[in-house]
Amino acid sequence: MIITTGRLCSVRNAGVIARHYANYRPSSAGKHFRDSIRANSNGSPSSASSPPNTDAGATVPASIKYAKTTAGTGDPEGLGASPAFSTRGPVTWPALGLVAIAAASAVAYYKIERERRLENAMGKIVSSESGWSPNPELLARRKYVKTEWGWFPKEDAFGGAGKPAIGGPWSLVDLDGNLVTDQSFVGKWTLLYFGFARCPDICPSEMVKVGKVMDMLKKEHPDLHKNMQPIFVSIDPARDSLKALRDYANDFHPSFVFLTGAPQQVQAMAKKYRVYMSKADETDDGDYLVDHSIVIYLHDETGDIADCFTQSMRPSDVVEKVVERMTFVPKY
């Protein structure tokens, strides 16, 4: 029975301790000391095997004082055998060298591939008279010009982002029944608005705002005013007949051009300008409203989109933007 600190050890702990002492092997220093004692007891003369003196002034035998230990070397028996474990870590200098070579190769390949793709893209850009766009459905094609720094997109007021892909060819009729297309206004800047004559509040408010913009341009920038044309396009051709639009036109600025057409023509044009429109529920007497986008589109003298103005903008804000766009001079 094994006793520790006044309490019985469990059978399990006793077994662990027994196995520990069964596997115990003394170190080389302990073995040397034991051999010295045995030689002294057998009477073998040895200067290094004198019996230990327990007196206070006794000196420690040289065999014990200068004994060497192999603890921590992986060879506790002192047999000189190779340690059971490796002293080398998982990362070595050759492995780091291989990783560096692979990383350098990957970076070099990326640079070469990037230059190749840029060359191919530039070849397509400069060889296309209609321009180039990374996504023609969202951004309009941009023409490129050659400068002293290389090929760059033709500068415009939209900056590096490019123009949105809004607008396109269209054809409608005016209040006199004459055919009008997008080419009819080439050489003039235009302010285009989509609405309908029976709109109770929003459309009249935006039409009045455009009228104020025209008056402010006439007063502050008469040269720009001469080159500006406001346009109203009806998105309710079923009810906005030519007669209804003539009566509606009397309430707004006289410079407006009012256009309408067949439902298919109006829908095709609205789609090109990404105008949202939806017919609301009809009332008992057959009346209804039309939900639609509230945006004023500014076009330059070539018919390309130059800017867009939302409902929240005041007439002075619109005038400021119009003047900025109409007087913009590209550096190249």
XYZ file of C-alpha atoms in Angstrom:
332
model
C 0.000 0.000 0.000
C 1.373 3.423 -0.982
C 0.766 6.316 1.410
C 1.027 9.977 0.337
C 0.315 12.838 2.750
C -1.676 10.709 5.077
C -4.137 9.435 2.503
C -4.388 6.217 0.577
C -3.661 6.431 -3.143
C -6.182 5.002 -5.441
C -5.441 1.766 -7.215
C -5.236 3.680 -10.466
C -2.628 6.175 -9.123
C -0.670 3.318 -7.541
C -0.480 1.563 -10.873
C 0.789 4.745 -12.595
C 3.498 5.225 -9.963
C 4.525 1.566 -10.167
C 4.900 1.752 -13.939
C 6.913 4.953 -13.589
C 9.489 3.380 -11.291
C 9.576 0.208 -13.336
C 10.593 2.213 -16.390
C 13.033 4.441 -14.536
C 16.610 4.427 -15.753
C 19.330 6.310 -13.864
C 21.358 8.939 -15.659
C 25.031 8.452 -16.449
C 26.041 10.557 -13.412
C 23.989 8.390 -11.062
C 25.327 5.248 -12.660
C 28.897 6.463 -12.276
C 28.295 7.271 -8.613
C 26.813 3.802 -8.002
C 29.787 2.129 -9.659
C 32.149 4.164 -7.482
C 30.413 3.005 -4.301
C 30.488 -0.613 -5.412
C 34.211 -0.410 -6.223
C 34.917 1.099 -2.807
C 32.968 -1.593 -0.996
C 34.913 -4.317 -2.838
C 38.224 -2.809 -1.751
C 39.351 -1.771 -5.214
C 41.916 1.002 -4.951
C 40.768 4.056 -6.817
C 41.424 7.675 -6.176
C 38.064 8.514 -7.665
C 36.115 5.972 -5.581
C 36.810 7.080 -2.005
C 33.762 6.825 0.243
C 31.774 9.986 0.676
C 32.564 11.999 3.768
C 29.582 13.455 5.467
C 31.626 15.763 7.696
C 31.095 19.487 7.283
C 34.600 20.083 5.980
C 34.695 17.173 3.588
C 35.253 17.781 -0.110
C 33.058 16.416 -2.902
C 34.668 13.604 -4.885
C 35.892 14.667 -8.323
C 33.820 11.928 -9.993
C 30.670 13.557 -8.666
C 31.765 17.162 -8.950
C 32.699 16.897 -12.606
C 30.069 14.368 -13.645
C 28.368 15.172 -16.957
C 24.664 14.722 -17.566
C 22.852 13.912 -20.797
C 19.521 15.298 -19.618
C 17.704 17.254 -22.353
C 19.794 15.783 -25.180
C 17.331 13.111 -26.226
C 19.804 10.432 -25.022
C 19.064 10.026 -21.303
C 20.930 6.700 -21.172
C 24.150 8.264 -22.376
C 24.511 5.633 -25.072
C 25.412 8.100 -27.813
C 22.493 7.035 -29.987
C 20.657 9.438 -32.269
C 17.752 11.248 -30.585
C 14.288 9.888 -31.172
C 12.948 13.241 -32.397
C 14.036 15.665 -35.175
C 15.548 19.037 -34.330
C 14.454 20.567 -37.669
C 11.253 22.669 -37.878
C 8.499 22.418 -40.542
C 9.834 25.489 -42.459
C 13.271 25.322 -44.037
C 15.293 27.727 -46.147
C 14.925 25.641 -49.323
C 11.132 25.645 -48.846
C 11.097 29.422 -48.402
C 13.173 29.770 -51.554
C 10.699 27.729 -53.564
C 7.792 29.843 -52.265
C 9.604 33.059 -53.239
C 10.284 31.743 -56.749
C 6.625 30.725 -57.192
C 5.397 34.138 -55.984
C 7.749 36.007 -58.321
C 6.596 33.869 -61.246
C 2.935 34.561 -60.468
C 3.506 38.336 -60.302
C 5.425 38.316 -63.574
C 2.673 36.330 -65.312
C 0.013 38.733 -64.008
C 1.881 41.781 -65.356
C 2.441 40.177 -68.759
C -1.207 39.094 -69.047
C -2.446 42.523 -67.988
C -0.321 44.286 -70.592
C -1.508 41.861 -73.262
C -5.163 42.490 -72.463
C -4.654 46.250 -72.386
C -3.006 46.121 -75.791
C -5.886 44.094 -77.197
C -8.452 46.451 -75.660
C -6.717 49.551 -76.949
C -6.537 47.993 -80.382
C -10.304 47.586 -80.370
C -10.896 51.073 -78.987
C -8.823 53.080 -81.401
C -9.940 51.053 -84.417
C -13.662 51.568 -83.716
C -15.201 54.739 -85.125
C -18.307 54.284 -82.990
C -16.295 54.218 -79.752
C -16.026 51.621 -77.015
C -17.758 50.841 -73.731
C -17.082 48.162 -71.094
C -20.845 47.639 -70.842
C -22.866 49.204 -73.687
C -26.141 48.492 -71.881
C -25.172 50.790 -69.001
C -22.548 53.193 -70.382
C -22.565 54.914 -73.746
C -19.720 54.242 -76.153
C -16.871 56.712 -75.835
C -14.544 57.825 -78.602
C -10.821 57.896 -77.939
C -8.326 60.526 -79.015
C -4.548 60.344 -79.194
C -2.738 62.835 -76.972
C 0.906 63.432 -76.117
C 0.420 61.016 -73.201
C -1.186 58.290 -75.310
C -4.767 57.278 -76.157
C -7.435 58.666 -73.821
C -11.259 58.802 -73.964
C -12.583 62.033 -75.408
C -13.127 64.335 -72.462
C -16.669 65.389 -71.612
C -18.579 66.800 -68.665
C -19.294 63.340 -67.266
C -15.628 62.748 -66.419
C -13.936 59.394 -66.343
C -17.092 57.407 -65.592
C -18.518 58.121 -69.041
C -22.042 58.882 -70.150
C -24.948 56.630 -69.168
C -26.467 54.650 -72.036
C -29.655 56.725 -72.224
C -31.505 57.898 -75.301
C -31.398 56.972 -78.957
C -33.285 57.450 -82.221
C -37.017 58.154 -81.971
C -39.876 59.585 -84.059
C -43.150 61.281 -82.955
C -45.518 64.016 -84.193
C -45.950 67.622 -83.063
C -49.154 69.600 -82.492
C -49.479 70.264 -86.222
C -49.196 66.573 -87.082
C -45.695 66.916 -88.525
C -43.177 64.122 -88.130
C -40.472 64.989 -85.610
C -37.387 62.863 -84.874
C -34.316 63.145 -82.717
C -32.486 64.546 -85.746
C -34.903 67.482 -85.897
C -33.100 69.155 -82.970
C -29.478 68.606 -84.040
C -27.595 71.858 -83.465
C -29.675 72.783 -80.414
C -29.557 71.834 -76.767
C -32.809 70.340 -75.457
C -34.580 69.877 -72.125
C -36.791 66.779 -72.475
C -39.581 65.847 -70.059
C -42.037 62.891 -70.082
C -45.517 63.474 -68.637
C -49.251 63.500 -69.415
C -51.834 66.253 -69.718
C -54.148 65.002 -66.942
C -51.433 64.866 -64.314
C -52.835 66.791 -61.333
C -49.690 68.260 -59.753
C -46.221 66.851 -60.480
C -46.145 67.359 -64.234
C -47.393 70.964 -64.058
C -44.834 71.703 -61.359
C -41.949 70.343 -63.469
C -43.202 72.152 -66.560
C -43.280 75.438 -64.641
C -39.742 74.758 -63.411
C -38.515 74.304 -66.983
C -40.231 77.589 -67.907
C -38.381 79.377 -65.084
C -35.119 77.887 -66.297
C -35.762 79.300 -69.769
C -36.555 82.748 -68.344
C -33.414 82.745 -66.171
C -31.262 81.717 -69.120
C -32.771 84.479 -71.253
C -32.009 87.056 -68.564
C -28.560 85.885 -67.413
C -27.231 84.016 -70.471
C -29.053 85.208 -73.584
C -26.604 83.521 -75.955
C -27.230 80.137 -74.326
C -30.985 80.732 -74.228
C -31.111 81.057 -78.004
C -29.668 77.571 -78.344
C -31.995 75.834 -75.861
C -35.252 74.025 -76.734
C -37.663 72.518 -74.129
C -39.662 69.430 -75.207
C -42.661 67.690 -73.654
C -43.469 64.073 -74.618
C -46.835 62.595 -73.644
C -46.781 59.103 -72.140
C -50.588 58.845 -72.320
C -51.275 58.899 -76.071
C -54.659 57.227 -75.579
C -56.074 60.406 -74.000
C -53.548 63.093 -75.018
C -54.816 63.854 -78.465
C -53.444 66.752 -80.497
C -56.397 68.913 -79.417
C -55.903 68.017 -75.739
C -52.217 68.870 -75.943
C -52.943 72.205 -77.654
C -55.217 73.171 -74.758
C -52.626 71.929 -72.280
C -49.819 73.911 -73.953
C -51.618 77.221 -73.305
C -50.793 76.976 -69.585
C -47.018 76.755 -69.947
C -43.977 78.449 -71.407
C -44.465 79.312 -75.089
C -41.090 77.862 -76.100
C -42.224 74.270 -75.369
C -42.568 71.742 -78.197
C -45.287 69.151 -77.430
C -44.987 65.689 -78.966
C -47.085 62.537 -79.013
C -47.515 59.474 -81.196
C -48.813 55.935 -81.373
C -48.581 53.911 -78.148
C -45.848 51.742 -79.676
C -43.764 54.804 -80.575
C -44.113 56.325 -77.119
C -43.245 53.063 -75.383
C -40.191 52.543 -77.584
C -38.898 56.033 -76.803
C -39.623 55.715 -73.083
C -37.717 52.437 -72.985
C -34.638 54.048 -74.527
C -34.729 56.733 -71.854
C -35.442 54.180 -69.114
C -38.616 55.956 -68.129
C -40.774 54.069 -65.674
C -44.493 54.357 -66.390
C -47.427 52.359 -65.108
C -51.156 52.857 -65.492
C -52.928 53.092 -62.146
C -56.377 51.632 -61.367
C -59.255 53.255 -63.178
C -62.068 54.968 -61.320
C -65.768 54.284 -61.905
C -65.958 56.995 -64.566
C -62.968 55.549 -66.471
C -60.410 58.116 -65.318
C -56.932 57.019 -64.241
C -53.471 58.309 -63.415
C -50.094 57.250 -64.796
C -47.159 56.689 -62.478
C -43.906 57.654 -64.178
C -40.330 58.796 -63.639
C -39.792 62.467 -62.846
C -36.612 63.402 -64.706
C -35.597 66.234 -67.023
C -33.051 65.155 -69.648
C -30.497 67.616 -71.022
C -29.093 66.873 -74.514
C -26.209 68.577 -76.269
C -26.281 69.896 -79.825
C -25.436 66.437 -81.203
C -28.379 64.788 -79.446
C -26.277 62.948 -76.848
C -27.310 62.975 -73.233
C -25.465 65.700 -71.295
C -27.112 65.579 -67.855
C -30.239 64.626 -65.914
C -32.161 66.742 -63.390
C -34.404 65.286 -60.693
C -37.506 66.672 -59.046
C -35.587 67.857 -55.973
C -33.494 70.356 -57.956
C -34.530 74.009 -57.943
C -34.615 76.131 -61.117
C -31.396 77.883 -60.057
C -29.696 74.497 -59.618
C -30.765 73.435 -63.086
C -29.568 76.702 -64.610
C -26.173 76.307 -62.955
C -25.767 72.797 -64.365
C -27.016 73.815 -67.815
C -24.538 76.681 -68.027
C -21.728 74.407 -66.837
C -22.518 71.813 -69.513
C -23.052 74.265 -72.338
C -19.815 76.151 -71.659
C -17.645 73.092 -71.003
C -14.437 73.094 -73.048
C -12.479 69.819 -73.151
C -8.692 69.964 -72.732
C -8.192 67.335 -75.419
